[in-house]
Every structure is written in structure tokens, then in C-alpha cells.
XYZ file of C-alpha atoms in Angstrom:
722
model
C 17.640 -15.602 -25.373
C 20.125 -16.795 -23.183
C 19.147 -18.789 -19.782
C 19.291 -17.012 -16.609
C 23.742 -18.284 -15.531
C 24.057 -17.081 -19.423
C 22.536 -14.231 -18.893
C 23.979 -13.315 -15.142
C 27.649 -14.875 -16.593
C 27.729 -11.975 -19.460
C 26.427 -9.382 -16.977
C 28.950 -9.879 -15.155
C 31.719 -9.939 -17.176
C 29.827 -5.971 -18.865
C 29.974 -4.463 -15.024
C 33.331 -5.463 -14.061
C 34.446 -4.135 -17.777
C 32.762 -1.001 -17.212
C 33.377 -0.933 -13.364
C 37.248 -1.048 -14.962
C 38.050 -3.751 -11.793
C 41.416 -4.938 -11.522
C 40.676 -8.000 -11.339
C 37.624 -10.325 -11.275
C 37.177 -14.022 -9.183
C 35.196 -16.085 -11.253
C 33.070 -19.443 -9.826
C 31.739 -21.682 -12.296
C 28.635 -22.329 -12.184
C 28.505 -26.505 -12.874
C 31.600 -28.479 -13.884
C 33.793 -26.735 -15.625
C 34.060 -27.697 -19.343
C 30.814 -27.186 -20.457
C 29.816 -24.212 -17.624
C 29.362 -21.017 -20.023
C 32.353 -19.359 -17.299
C 34.756 -21.361 -19.672
C 34.542 -18.737 -21.737
C 37.670 -16.917 -20.431
C 40.560 -17.932 -22.683
C 43.418 -17.599 -19.656
C 44.384 -18.583 -16.237
C 46.010 -20.833 -14.004
C 44.798 -23.974 -12.662
C 46.050 -24.306 -8.741
C 44.096 -27.325 -6.566
C 44.075 -28.761 -3.256
C 44.452 -31.972 -2.780
C 42.140 -34.495 -4.057
C 41.470 -38.738 -4.606
C 43.880 -40.661 -6.445
C 41.661 -41.490 -9.432
C 40.679 -37.233 -9.810
C 43.889 -36.522 -9.280
C 44.953 -38.730 -12.482
C 42.557 -37.159 -14.450
C 43.332 -33.877 -13.597
C 46.646 -34.458 -14.817
C 46.002 -35.858 -18.057
C 43.375 -32.968 -18.080
C 46.316 -30.515 -17.478
C 49.014 -32.561 -19.671
C 46.220 -32.710 -22.171
C 45.883 -29.183 -22.225
C 49.574 -28.493 -21.662
C 48.827 -26.540 -18.605
C 51.022 -26.671 -15.033
C 49.263 -27.955 -12.072
C 50.374 -27.511 -8.458
C 49.142 -29.087 -5.618
C 48.127 -26.865 -2.911
C 50.273 -27.532 0.807
C 48.543 -27.642 4.304
C 47.569 -24.231 5.554
C 50.154 -25.133 8.742
C 53.231 -25.079 6.271
C 52.759 -21.347 5.526
C 53.172 -19.984 8.917
C 57.087 -19.914 10.132
C 55.550 -18.938 13.647
C 53.793 -21.477 14.735
C 50.905 -19.242 14.837
C 47.316 -20.553 13.453
C 45.293 -19.144 11.090
C 42.148 -17.183 12.295
C 39.567 -17.178 9.626
C 36.307 -15.972 9.168
C 34.698 -18.905 8.368
C 34.287 -21.452 10.718
C 34.738 -24.994 9.962
C 37.615 -27.211 9.105
C 37.359 -28.067 5.831
C 38.129 -24.154 4.920
C 41.658 -24.207 5.944
C 41.886 -25.944 2.385
C 40.194 -23.213 0.922
C 41.686 -21.039 2.523
C 45.406 -22.085 1.434
C 44.280 -22.325 -1.888
C 42.934 -18.769 -2.136
C 46.199 -18.106 -0.181
C 48.156 -19.774 -3.625
C 44.933 -18.011 -6.428
C 46.032 -14.867 -4.449
C 49.692 -14.984 -4.474
C 49.999 -16.118 -7.650
C 47.880 -13.161 -9.372
C 50.430 -10.494 -6.865
C 53.097 -12.388 -8.733
C 51.465 -11.764 -11.990
C 50.400 -8.259 -11.549
C 53.169 -6.893 -9.683
C 56.248 -8.408 -11.167
C 57.936 -7.596 -14.352
C 56.083 -9.107 -17.505
C 59.885 -10.683 -18.619
C 60.392 -12.805 -15.567
C 59.635 -15.823 -16.266
C 58.068 -18.272 -13.656
C 57.936 -21.813 -13.167
C 54.727 -22.423 -13.163
C 54.664 -20.265 -16.892
C 56.596 -23.514 -18.210
C 54.751 -24.961 -20.695
C 56.785 -28.020 -20.435
C 55.607 -28.050 -16.666
C 52.816 -30.030 -16.531
C 53.608 -32.870 -14.148
C 51.529 -31.731 -11.368
C 54.055 -31.125 -8.687
C 53.489 -30.300 -4.960
C 53.978 -25.871 -4.316
C 56.000 -25.182 -1.506
C 54.449 -23.075 1.034
C 55.310 -18.754 2.031
C 54.928 -16.911 4.315
C 51.350 -14.536 3.732
C 51.985 -11.074 4.400
C 49.796 -9.667 7.013
C 47.035 -8.456 4.113
C 46.500 -11.263 3.154
C 45.832 -12.825 6.868
C 43.689 -9.842 7.437
C 41.569 -10.699 4.303
C 41.442 -14.170 4.762
C 38.682 -12.979 7.814
C 36.337 -13.059 4.550
C 32.923 -11.912 5.906
C 34.667 -9.376 8.212
C 36.205 -7.926 5.101
C 32.903 -8.071 3.211
C 30.583 -6.849 5.678
C 33.041 -4.119 7.350
C 34.972 -2.306 4.225
C 33.874 0.225 3.078
C 31.994 0.504 -0.231
C 33.356 4.025 -1.932
C 37.099 4.531 -2.654
C 37.692 7.516 -1.113
C 37.305 5.422 2.292
C 39.046 2.152 1.193
C 42.330 3.110 1.636
C 42.599 4.426 4.698
C 41.335 0.757 6.103
C 44.103 -0.995 3.800
C 46.824 1.769 5.434
C 45.913 0.202 8.830
C 45.469 -2.747 8.170
C 49.033 -2.975 4.863
C 52.762 -3.045 7.186
C 54.676 -1.758 3.944
C 52.541 0.866 0.842
C 53.632 -1.784 -2.303
C 50.423 -4.503 -0.095
C 48.534 -1.378 -0.710
C 45.323 -3.460 -3.295
C 42.034 -2.798 -4.301
C 39.117 -5.127 -3.584
C 38.693 -7.469 -6.165
C 35.941 -8.181 -7.753
C 33.597 -11.558 -6.792
C 30.932 -12.898 -8.961
C 27.871 -13.825 -7.398
C 28.853 -12.947 -3.575
C 30.646 -9.034 -3.227
C 29.326 -5.642 -2.908
C 29.936 -3.964 -5.847
C 32.544 -1.307 -5.469
C 29.983 1.348 -5.663
C 26.265 1.755 -3.924
C 23.445 0.945 -5.881
C 21.459 3.850 -6.486
C 18.094 4.126 -4.562
C 15.697 5.058 -6.895
C 11.915 4.766 -5.686
C 10.105 2.399 -7.304
C 12.730 0.997 -9.766
C 11.290 -2.571 -9.048
C 7.448 -1.937 -10.324
C 8.902 1.114 -13.439
C 11.658 -2.168 -14.116
C 8.019 -4.424 -14.064
C 6.921 -1.952 -16.566
C 9.430 -2.147 -18.660
C 9.481 -5.865 -18.978
C 5.815 -6.341 -19.904
C 6.327 -4.180 -22.530
C 9.376 -6.152 -24.553
C 6.405 -9.094 -24.568
C 4.814 -9.182 -28.114
C 1.691 -7.581 -28.567
C 0.892 -7.449 -32.114
C -1.554 -9.706 -33.501
C -0.009 -11.663 -35.727
C -1.626 -13.566 -37.848
C -4.104 -14.290 -35.871
C -6.486 -13.814 -38.299
C -9.106 -15.761 -38.150
C -7.768 -19.030 -40.080
C -5.312 -19.222 -38.341
C -6.724 -19.283 -34.938
C -9.058 -21.757 -35.908
C -6.073 -23.675 -37.641
C -4.746 -24.363 -34.760
C -7.318 -24.185 -32.448
C -5.607 -27.194 -30.369
C -2.424 -25.768 -30.271
C -3.649 -22.032 -28.788
C -5.061 -24.363 -25.828
C -2.093 -26.384 -25.452
C 0.052 -23.577 -25.376
C -2.390 -21.595 -22.718
C -2.135 -24.866 -20.854
C 1.780 -25.417 -20.787
C 2.393 -21.255 -19.737
C 0.060 -21.769 -17.111
C 2.226 -25.114 -15.948
C 5.465 -23.095 -16.625
C 3.905 -20.584 -14.773
C 3.572 -22.997 -11.275
C -0.376 -22.976 -11.854
C -2.903 -25.952 -13.088
C -6.236 -25.858 -14.288
C -7.478 -27.797 -11.903
C -6.691 -24.313 -9.939
C -8.437 -22.329 -11.281
C -11.721 -24.321 -10.960
C -11.374 -22.790 -6.679
C -12.197 -18.946 -7.936
C -15.654 -19.171 -8.368
C -15.388 -17.987 -11.852
C -18.077 -15.392 -14.091
C -17.175 -15.985 -17.760
C -18.326 -12.410 -19.686
C -17.747 -11.954 -22.969
C -19.648 -9.236 -26.013
C -18.809 -6.423 -27.909
C -20.108 -3.737 -25.997
C -20.886 -3.394 -22.494
C -19.023 -6.620 -21.011
C -16.669 -4.650 -19.348
C -19.751 -2.748 -17.852
C -21.369 -6.449 -16.008
C -18.848 -7.300 -14.800
C -18.584 -3.474 -13.332
C -21.556 -3.902 -12.029
C -21.758 -7.921 -11.002
C -18.134 -7.858 -9.311
C -19.103 -4.338 -7.094
C -22.803 -6.294 -6.390
C -21.180 -9.608 -4.850
C -18.289 -7.328 -3.344
C -21.634 -5.568 -1.505
C -22.812 -8.699 -0.023
C -19.349 -8.514 2.057
C -18.091 -11.046 -0.703
C -13.617 -10.901 -1.628
C -13.492 -10.045 -5.183
C -11.643 -11.013 -7.780
C -11.826 -8.613 -11.356
C -9.513 -9.254 -14.497
C -10.234 -6.718 -17.205
C -8.971 -4.952 -20.640
C -7.614 -2.720 -21.213
C -6.176 -0.006 -18.993
C -7.095 3.586 -19.580
C -3.820 4.943 -17.568
C -2.337 2.456 -15.265
C -1.163 -1.286 -16.109
C -1.845 -2.114 -13.295
C -5.419 -1.268 -13.651
C -6.320 -4.534 -15.147
C -6.418 -6.483 -11.730
C -8.662 -5.560 -8.931
C -9.148 -6.728 -5.552
C -12.254 -6.103 -3.698
C -12.850 -3.184 -6.542
C -9.690 -1.213 -6.442
C -6.422 -1.649 -9.333
C -3.481 -4.022 -6.811
C -0.559 -1.537 -5.356
C 2.671 -1.211 -7.370
C 4.206 -3.176 -4.654
C 1.832 -6.220 -4.571
C 1.949 -5.574 -8.226
C 5.658 -6.093 -8.775
C 5.245 -8.958 -6.597
C 3.229 -11.312 -8.166
C 4.164 -9.873 -11.395
C 7.557 -11.124 -10.858
C 6.680 -14.282 -9.367
C 5.560 -15.300 -12.472
C 8.085 -13.963 -15.280
C 10.545 -15.600 -12.981
C 9.292 -18.647 -13.693
C 8.678 -18.728 -17.414
C 11.428 -16.574 -17.913
C 13.380 -19.951 -15.841
C 11.626 -22.267 -18.316
C 11.960 -20.787 -21.257
C 15.243 -22.200 -22.819
C 13.366 -25.581 -22.074
C 10.227 -24.954 -24.230
C 12.135 -23.678 -27.367
C 12.740 -20.160 -25.846
C 8.802 -19.202 -25.764
C 6.741 -16.786 -24.069
C 3.926 -15.795 -24.024
C 2.052 -12.337 -25.179
C 1.139 -9.584 -23.059
C -2.209 -10.498 -22.845
C -1.742 -14.190 -22.207
C 0.751 -13.219 -19.885
C -2.009 -10.778 -17.774
C -4.606 -13.739 -17.479
C -1.578 -16.006 -15.726
C -0.979 -13.191 -13.804
C -4.473 -12.063 -12.574
C -5.022 -15.869 -12.305
C -2.063 -15.839 -9.897
C -2.640 -13.049 -7.863
C -6.692 -14.013 -7.133
C -5.723 -17.380 -5.607
C -2.641 -15.343 -4.092
C -4.919 -13.241 -2.411
C -8.006 -16.295 -1.672
C -10.604 -13.981 -2.928
C -13.740 -15.742 -3.076
C -14.950 -15.215 -6.554
C -13.193 -13.994 -10.100
C -14.867 -12.087 -12.370
C -12.843 -12.957 -16.006
C -13.738 -10.044 -18.373
C -13.083 -12.025 -22.336
C -11.010 -10.585 -24.118
C -11.993 -11.144 -27.720
C -13.737 -13.222 -29.142
C -14.451 -16.098 -26.500
C -14.146 -19.597 -28.321
C -10.250 -19.101 -28.689
C -9.750 -16.582 -26.149
C -7.144 -16.971 -23.543
C -9.490 -16.683 -21.129
C -11.087 -19.802 -22.048
C -8.995 -21.945 -20.373
C -11.673 -21.971 -17.616
C -13.203 -25.050 -17.291
C -15.996 -24.568 -14.882
C -16.772 -21.211 -13.878
C -19.837 -20.735 -12.051
C -21.778 -18.641 -14.540
C -21.601 -16.984 -18.413
C -22.447 -14.388 -19.430
C -22.985 -12.381 -22.540
C -23.619 -8.645 -23.188
C -24.587 -6.626 -25.863
C -22.901 -8.258 -29.962
C -22.356 -6.819 -32.785
C -19.686 -5.909 -35.232
C -15.983 -5.893 -33.872
C -12.859 -7.003 -34.449
C -13.302 -8.966 -37.749
C -10.047 -9.670 -38.154
C -9.886 -12.116 -36.049
C -13.582 -12.821 -35.557
C -15.094 -12.467 -38.801
C -16.967 -9.874 -40.444
C -21.175 -11.326 -39.925
C -22.810 -11.480 -36.986
C -23.173 -14.826 -36.680
C -19.516 -15.475 -36.956
C -18.908 -13.197 -33.867
C -22.031 -14.700 -31.837
C -20.150 -18.258 -32.510
C -16.813 -17.423 -30.992
C -18.620 -15.408 -28.074
C -20.846 -18.822 -27.916
C -17.131 -20.674 -27.271
C -17.339 -19.438 -23.499
C -20.140 -21.990 -22.775
C -19.719 -24.965 -20.691
C -21.775 -27.753 -20.122
C -24.628 -27.750 -17.325
C -22.615 -24.109 -16.590
C -25.746 -21.541 -17.119
C -25.290 -18.763 -19.375
C -27.707 -15.607 -19.333
C -27.873 -12.996 -22.273
C -29.475 -9.705 -23.209
C -31.649 -9.756 -26.074
C -29.393 -9.771 -29.508
C -29.658 -9.394 -33.424
C -31.825 -12.489 -34.454
C -28.977 -14.017 -36.628
C -27.024 -13.679 -33.071
C -29.818 -15.296 -31.329
C -30.106 -18.048 -33.118
C -26.333 -18.761 -33.238
C -25.951 -18.398 -29.341
C -28.898 -21.208 -29.603
C -27.480 -23.374 -31.581
C -23.559 -23.252 -29.709
C -25.762 -23.815 -26.306
C -27.126 -26.431 -27.644
C -23.599 -27.996 -28.842
C -22.027 -27.677 -25.376
C -25.521 -28.878 -23.269
C -25.681 -25.402 -21.685
C -28.367 -23.977 -20.019
C -28.571 -20.458 -22.171
C -31.116 -17.985 -20.747
C -32.484 -14.460 -21.810
C -32.257 -11.798 -19.081
C -35.634 -9.586 -18.871
C -36.206 -5.530 -18.784
C -34.791 -4.054 -15.827
C -38.339 -2.639 -15.143
C -39.908 -5.367 -14.495
C -36.907 -6.762 -11.840
C -39.019 -3.282 -10.123
C -42.744 -4.535 -8.211
C -43.076 -0.829 -6.564
C -42.419 1.095 -10.244
C -39.454 2.653 -8.658
C -36.568 3.200 -11.045
C -33.248 2.070 -10.157
C -30.500 4.144 -9.835
C -26.945 3.199 -11.695
C -23.831 4.523 -11.272
C -23.341 4.135 -15.144
C -24.961 6.060 -17.262
C -26.888 5.808 -20.272
C -30.093 3.772 -21.631
C -27.464 1.332 -22.669
C -26.568 0.588 -19.134
C -29.693 -1.112 -17.970
C -29.476 -4.194 -20.235
C -26.132 -3.971 -18.845
C -27.394 -3.805 -15.236
C -30.077 -6.844 -15.965
C -27.380 -9.002 -16.636
C -25.185 -8.035 -14.546
C -28.481 -8.758 -11.643
C -28.989 -13.057 -13.080
C -25.137 -13.191 -12.543
C -24.464 -11.999 -9.184
C -27.977 -13.561 -7.794
C -27.440 -16.759 -9.711
C -23.885 -17.232 -8.494
C -25.042 -16.150 -4.629
C -27.403 -19.114 -5.226
C -24.544 -21.813 -6.098
C -23.047 -20.212 -3.283
C -25.481 -20.189 -0.902
C -27.470 -23.322 -1.578
C -24.933 -25.499 -3.363
C -27.350 -28.582 -2.936
C -30.302 -27.753 -4.332
C -31.355 -28.218 -7.303
C -31.654 -25.199 -9.796
C -33.844 -26.056 -12.964
C -30.891 -24.206 -15.237
C -28.439 -27.128 -14.303
C -30.456 -29.307 -16.228
C -28.447 -30.626 -19.449
C -31.116 -31.204 -20.723
C -32.303 -27.696 -21.056
C -30.665 -26.473 -23.481
C -32.908 -24.075 -25.849
C -33.354 -20.359 -25.198
C -35.818 -19.223 -22.428
C -36.512 -16.286 -21.035
C -35.872 -15.638 -17.068
C -38.521 -14.113 -14.656
C -37.572 -11.332 -13.150
C -36.825 -11.416 -9.410
C -36.719 -8.974 -6.897
C -33.514 -7.612 -5.994
C -32.645 -7.482 -2.628
C -31.424 -3.967 -1.435
C -28.428 -4.853 -1.014
C -28.727 -5.623 -5.051
C -30.092 -2.156 -5.857
C -27.477 -0.771 -4.083
C -24.361 -2.467 -5.695
C -26.254 -1.142 -9.033
C -26.347 2.547 -7.399
C -22.233 2.215 -6.011
C -21.128 0.920 -9.386
C -17.814 3.012 -10.861
C -16.278 1.871 -13.876
C -13.675 5.220 -15.465
C -14.247 5.774 -19.414
C -17.376 4.715 -20.324
C -20.133 7.292 -20.376
C -18.580 9.592 -17.184
C -18.453 13.053 -16.750
C -15.794 14.974 -14.429
C -17.004 19.049 -14.179
C -14.115 21.396 -13.808
C -15.949 24.854 -12.920
C -16.930 26.142 -16.312
C -14.748 22.944 -18.034
C -17.529 19.704 -18.196
C -15.708 16.881 -19.821
C -17.944 13.904 -21.282
C -15.755 10.982 -21.592
C -16.807 7.139 -23.207
C -14.259 5.077 -24.380
C -17.120 4.425 -27.514
C -15.236 2.455 -30.269
C -17.940 0.200 -32.705
C -20.933 1.479 -34.399
C -23.585 0.174 -31.405
C -20.880 1.846 -28.393
C -21.031 5.157 -30.651
C -24.929 5.088 -31.338
C -25.115 4.649 -27.404
C -22.983 7.243 -27.135
C -24.239 10.119 -29.241
C -27.805 9.239 -26.961
C -26.055 9.606 -23.817
C -24.401 13.149 -24.862
C -27.234 14.502 -26.210
C -28.974 14.308 -23.147
C -26.778 14.640 -20.389
C -25.151 17.873 -22.338
C -28.497 18.960 -22.261
C -29.145 18.735 -18.701
C -25.940 20.855 -18.348
C -26.716 23.526 -20.687
C -30.380 24.318 -19.185
C -28.747 24.524 -16.267
C -26.169 26.602 -17.566
C -25.870 30.891 -17.553
C -25.157 31.743 -21.114
C -23.408 30.172 -24.171
C -22.312 26.517 -24.131
C -19.307 26.167 -27.070
C -19.301 22.185 -27.916
C -16.504 20.414 -28.984
C -15.691 16.542 -29.691
C -11.922 15.107 -29.283
C -12.164 12.397 -31.023
C -9.445 9.466 -32.130
C -10.117 6.273 -33.413
C -7.502 3.310 -33.466
C -6.914 -0.429 -35.158
C -9.103 -1.186 -37.852
C -11.847 1.062 -36.627
C -14.399 2.580 -39.241
C -13.222 5.905 -38.047
C -15.891 7.300 -41.311
C -18.534 5.614 -39.886
C -18.135 6.511 -36.012
C -17.839 10.758 -37.102
C -20.869 9.923 -39.127
C -23.170 8.960 -35.959
C -21.273 12.375 -33.719
C -22.426 15.166 -36.693
C -25.913 15.441 -34.962
C -24.550 16.818 -32.362
C -23.358 20.163 -33.332
C -20.126 20.516 -32.142
C -18.358 24.116 -32.719
C -15.239 22.698 -32.754
C -14.204 18.965 -34.182
C -10.771 18.003 -32.781
C -8.528 15.236 -33.761
C -5.617 13.790 -32.171
C -3.089 10.898 -31.238
C -4.005 8.913 -28.374
C -0.618 9.887 -27.395
C -0.741 11.938 -23.780
C 2.080 14.114 -23.857
C 3.990 15.260 -27.562
C 8.247 14.399 -27.898
C 9.987 16.933 -29.357
C 11.216 15.286 -31.604
C 7.540 13.112 -34.518
C 9.289 9.585 -35.147
C 7.759 7.026 -38.400
C 5.154 5.789 -35.941
C 3.762 9.582 -34.578
C 4.065 10.672 -38.346
C 1.403 8.596 -38.773
C -0.742 8.511 -36.167
C -1.271 12.627 -37.302
C -2.022 11.418 -40.681
C -4.342 9.151 -39.525
C -6.133 12.057 -37.622
C -5.937 14.500 -40.991
C -8.085 11.627 -42.637
C -10.541 11.467 -39.415
C -10.629 15.618 -39.753
C -11.414 15.460 -43.793
C -14.004 12.144 -42.880
C -15.587 14.884 -40.911
C -16.373 17.923 -43.149
C -17.315 15.158 -45.849
C -20.041 14.275 -43.507
C -20.571 18.449 -42.788
C -20.892 19.075 -46.766
C -17.540 20.621 -46.373
C -15.805 18.450 -48.884
C -16.034 21.570 -51.635
C -14.499 24.222 -49.003
C -11.826 22.056 -47.576
C -8.503 23.233 -48.550
C -6.603 21.333 -46.269
C -5.307 22.082 -42.838
C -1.735 22.131 -40.866
C -0.751 20.569 -37.264
C -1.233 23.417 -34.993
C 1.893 23.759 -33.811
C 5.425 26.053 -33.856
C 8.027 23.757 -35.614
C 6.180 20.985 -37.389
C 5.770 19.607 -41.072
C 3.541 21.064 -42.401
C 1.131 17.917 -43.853
C -1.272 20.070 -45.745
C -1.670 23.596 -46.727
C -4.325 26.015 -43.638
C -7.496 25.911 -43.647
C -10.433 28.436 -41.794
C -12.528 25.835 -40.534
C -13.751 24.286 -37.035
C -11.453 21.919 -37.298
C -7.893 21.067 -35.481
C -5.448 18.798 -34.897
C -2.640 18.629 -32.761
C -0.421 16.035 -31.481
C -1.151 15.113 -28.788
C -3.926 14.494 -26.453
C -2.013 17.859 -23.561
C -1.453 19.955 -26.135
C -5.312 19.383 -27.362
C -7.003 19.541 -24.321
C -4.707 22.986 -22.716
C -6.380 24.629 -26.503
C -9.681 23.616 -26.349
C -10.144 24.442 -22.424
C -8.195 27.916 -22.904
C -6.077 28.015 -19.480
C -10.060 27.444 -17.856
C -9.004 24.818 -16.277
C -6.771 23.905 -13.166
C -5.509 20.881 -13.636
C -3.848 21.459 -17.185
C -2.230 24.815 -16.259
C 0.444 22.624 -14.014
C 4.196 24.419 -15.418
C 5.282 20.585 -15.809
C 2.892 19.618 -17.942
C 4.848 21.787 -20.960
C 3.774 21.566 -24.667
C 4.989 23.029 -28.016
C 3.354 26.806 -28.433
C 0.434 27.269 -30.276
C 0.593 29.289 -34.077
C -0.870 32.627 -33.524
C -3.584 31.834 -36.310
C -5.306 29.570 -33.677
C -4.646 30.983 -30.780
C -7.134 32.930 -32.892
C -9.856 30.976 -33.763
C -10.234 30.249 -29.322
C -12.014 33.654 -28.908
C -16.104 31.736 -29.308
C -14.451 29.232 -26.364
C -13.108 32.312 -24.388
C -17.208 33.649 -25.233
C -18.620 30.718 -23.849
C -20.193 30.221 -19.963
C -18.984 26.991 -20.372
C -17.553 24.109 -22.222
C -19.088 20.791 -23.010
C -16.311 18.249 -24.400
C -17.216 14.726 -25.229
C -13.504 12.672 -26.154
C -14.829 9.432 -27.814
C -13.505 7.262 -30.732
C -10.867 5.365 -28.341
C -10.386 3.866 -25.329
C -6.660 4.818 -25.234
C -7.714 8.539 -26.114
C -10.255 8.531 -22.816
C -7.486 6.689 -21.032
C -4.973 9.269 -22.105
C -7.293 12.305 -21.332
C -7.537 10.499 -17.848
C -3.842 10.907 -17.213
C -4.292 14.573 -17.477
C -8.175 15.262 -15.853
C -8.192 13.189 -13.366
C -5.095 13.315 -11.768
C -6.012 12.402 -8.097
C -6.408 9.049 -8.846
C -3.613 8.568 -11.234
C -0.611 9.025 -9.294
């Protein structure tokens, strides 16, 4: 990619061509011979008086290039009536600049207005000496335009209103000229459209240009380039104007895990915020808006703040790109650096940082001195990067351990715990296993958690230990805790403590959208959970079965159960679907994680739809209906038929909105917005909806992908995601 100034130069040329200017005044950036503006092949060269040595060199260069060169006269020489010029720019030195400007504009007007075959003396290639240009009497418009600031500020922008002003300034019709385009400091001849949020949307568009694919980030490749990975991240951090030493000021809580790390972070952040601390929270992925990844005091940063900090960081990285081989960082690395920058600028008391993938090689692991680390439940996921066994995955997760920094984990599979203990010993890190949540209570009253699901209890226990330890380090900095001993590297069982009322309230007040979330819209109840691993899907099924059963007991009539599913990436969709079969859905609906459909279907969308059809076939296989599978088709008029239609309880839609509108059958007002248009559904599919229309309530489980859940929330919770 080209540098900042080169880009602006090309952009200026493009703008001037598109706007059809009569001329362009181009200011050189630095020097001249090698300046990128010197791509111009035609021009002319007057000069003001120069030091003798400079004039000798200019004359030599002019002769070398067969260029006629003149020295401009003094400004007083232009006047015949002895009246002094009034210049819009103050300072004696501006008089030579004004003289040069008069010669430039006068010469341009001669070349523009006189016949092309007229031979001016300054066009002769033989006239290569440095000659003294004679003065002329400037026209009234030249004198007026010489008041540059007044002209620039008061001149109307629209061409329709420019002409009357020029008529007032010009003494003769032939002096009517248009406004010159001036690179860098002049106004456009058109007023730029004022689009609300333009800068924010521009930031979002630029963000999407950053690389997001894993590329060659296989396990072997990442391990091979371990030092390079960390050095690269440090380099990007420094290019953004930050240092690893500054990150120490953030008093970080660093959390990883396969399942529950986001929920653990949410619990921890809420507890510490409830104590009155100003919190920063960095998580991924986002559900609807990218700003959700960076939160201050529990709320995603606003568009204005995001825009401000985005361009600060991106601008610094872009400006230094050319000096570093044209390299720009990937999407997640950029967001990580942006989060650090935001938290430092906003002066948070602490930052809760969720690891992206793994731990050892994750870009968040540039953190040197976290205050405490946590590892949530481990399982098999991201095998392409982390490996295909629980031991390999645990090795990566344990990479966030730091010497002398207390670390906590929940109960893990035996092989995982052995590896975590080994990693803790290797890094001289004290490691504790959290107690059961029930052990914290002395009065036998159960905790009320803001996040639903039995599996959230271990996340809550981990959050209690993380926040408790952070508070001890913050409030009792001189106290020597046993867990700071570098000799204590075994995995020990941490004893429970009695949580303060603030901690208990923090657990109850925690919100984390898209995870075991229930939304009730009249007769339609949505159960949303972004489960996408085997263990998280097991937890999802347990939560949905219990919660949906409670809702059904309160229903006034029959309830229709519907599954809306999609899986992305390398997930084993068939294995995930197998766990959902016992939920006894009346319909299983599949769609890509695309919020709305487009009229035309590109190759990527077609591949997503094909995968949905594969998921549909897996569902039938697990329901022992494979022998009766005659195929299905997309359920939108005009779609390209993939397989022959069949009469079953499964359907495939091209987008989330079309699936939700069919499932709810007009019973959810959130989906009734006329602006939310989808392609018409086939009549044969409409007829299948009778059980949905007859049911007193409709229960919809949306799961398999956080992207699917996020796309659904965009339509279902419009108040939160405007």
C-alpha cells in the first residue's frame, strides 16, 4: 500500500478530474525531484529571487531540462498608479509570494485564453537562461483575489451563486474565471453531504478491510513462529503509541477457557463494578455491533467514542505501515490494541480481558503482569489451532500463567488438570481449584445468578475467586498472601469464603446477552444460547429442557417447540444436532447466520445454504428418518432448487429474518416492521405452519452459533441494538 501523502496526492488528482476543474494548483510536499507530485509531465517555472548559489543551481537544472526560467519582479513594479497592494496575508515576506502568484496566474490565463498557436517567448526551448520577467498591470480581479483569506472564506461554494460575486469583482466580461482548485487548503466547489454517523460507518468499513482469516495459523505454524508472533504484537503495540509497561497500569484480570470464559468475565466485571470501580471489559466475538467488544462500566462504548479512538489507533498504524514493510495487523489484534488504548485513555481502575483463542499464542498474552488469571471449563474446540486432545488444549490455555501471579481454575478433566499443574509449575505460578458455589454460603440460601443454567455455577465460583483476589491486592497491597509464594506451585483446593452482599448482588445483576437468554414476546418465547461445542451444547440442552418445561407448565394450551440452528467454521454440526434430538422439537429450521437475505445469491451464500441442507440431513439421520428422506428445497420463491421437496418437519431458509417470520406466523410484533421485507414463501410451506398457528405458545431455541444468535437479536431486541 502507498504512503499517506502519496495516497492523498492520487486522491486529489482523482477528485479534480471527477469535479472537472479548469485547473489544479499543486503544492509540492517535500523537495521536488523525488516528490510524488512530480509525476506531472507539463508545467512552467517562474521563481522569486533566490540566494546566488541557489540561482546558479536552478539555472543549471532549467538548462538541463530545456525549461524557460524567469525571476519575478518586485511587487511594486506591477503598479502604474503607485498605489500599494493590499494583501490578504500579512507579512513583508508575502510580497514576493504575491509577485510569484501574479506571474503564475497571468501565464496560465495567457495560455488558456489566447489562441493555441500563439508563440509566447517563455515557450521557447532555446530560452533556457534565467531572465528577469517584466511586470504587468494586474487586472481588478487579480487584485481582489489576492485577498486570499477573504476570497476563500466568503466566496460562495455553489457555482450558481459564484457568478454574481465574480460579476461584482470583475470590470470586464473576459475576466470572469472559475475558482481554482487548490490542493490541501481550498474548499471544494461542492458542499460535502452531511451524513449522520459518516465517520463511524467509515471506521466500520475500514475495520472490515483488516485480515480476519486464520491463513496458515495451524498448530505447527503458530508454534514455529512463537517468538515472531509476540514480537509482531509488541511491534504493533509500539506503532500504536503504546508499551507493554503501560498495560501494567490496567490491573488486568486475564481469563481463558473453552466454555464459560465470557460468562466468567461478565460475572467478574459486574462484581467489581458493583464495588464502585471503573471497569473495562474486552470480549469477543460481538453479537450485533462491534462496539460490544469494548465496554466501559458494563456498557459498549458509544459510536462517538469508538470513532475517536479507532482513528487514533488506525491512523498511527497506517502512518507507520510503509516503514514496516507495508504490514498491517489482523482484525483481532487490532481490536486488542484498540481495547488497551481505550482503557488507558478512559482511565479504568481495572480491565477484564477475555482471551480470543487458546492462551499461549493469543495476542492478549502480551500482558506481562496481570493481577490474577482464570481458566474456565476446558473442552475440545479450535482443534486446527490448539490441537485435538484435551492435553494439547490445556497446554495452550495454561500459557496465560505468569510467575507469582495467582491463578484459579474450575474442576477440569483429569488429563487437563495434569497439564495445567505442569504449566503452573513450569511458570512458577500458584494455581488453585475453585470450590463449589454452594460451599460459599453459610446460611444455606442458594445464590440467585443473573445468568441462567446449572453450568453457570462454576463460572460464578471462578468469578468470586477472581474478584476476591483482585480486591485483596487492591485494598491490601502490603499484605503477604500465601498465593504469592513462587514455591507454592501445586494445584491446591481453594477454601470458600462468605461473599459480601455486594458480591452476591453482583452475581444476581449480571447480564450477558446470547448466553442462556430468554426473551418473551407475547405468545412467542425465544431461548437463545450461542453453544457451539459439545460441552456447551450439553449445558444448553439441560438449560432449555428445564426452562422450557417451566414455561410450558404456565401455558394455557399446547406449545409448539421449534429449533433454529446453524453451525459455522470447523464445528461438528452433526454431533451438536445429535444432542438436541431429545428436546422433541415439532420443527427443526436451518438457516445461515445472515440477518437478512439479498435478492441475489452469491457463491458464499450458496455454500452456506448447502451446509444448512447438510445439517438438515444430519437431523433426519439422528431422528431415524433417513430412509424416508426424499430431499428438501429452499423455501423462498425464485430460489434455485437444490434437492427435491419432501414433507417433513424440517425447513431451510436463506436468512434469519425469513426463518423467524415463518416460525412466528405474525405473532411477534418485533418482526412485523414493514421495512423488514423478505422474499415470499412458497404456498406449500405456508400450509406446513398449521401447528404453529394452532399452538397457544411457540417456544424457539436458537443455538449452534453466536453469530446466529447475534443475527436473531438484531431483529428481536431492537431497543438494545439500534
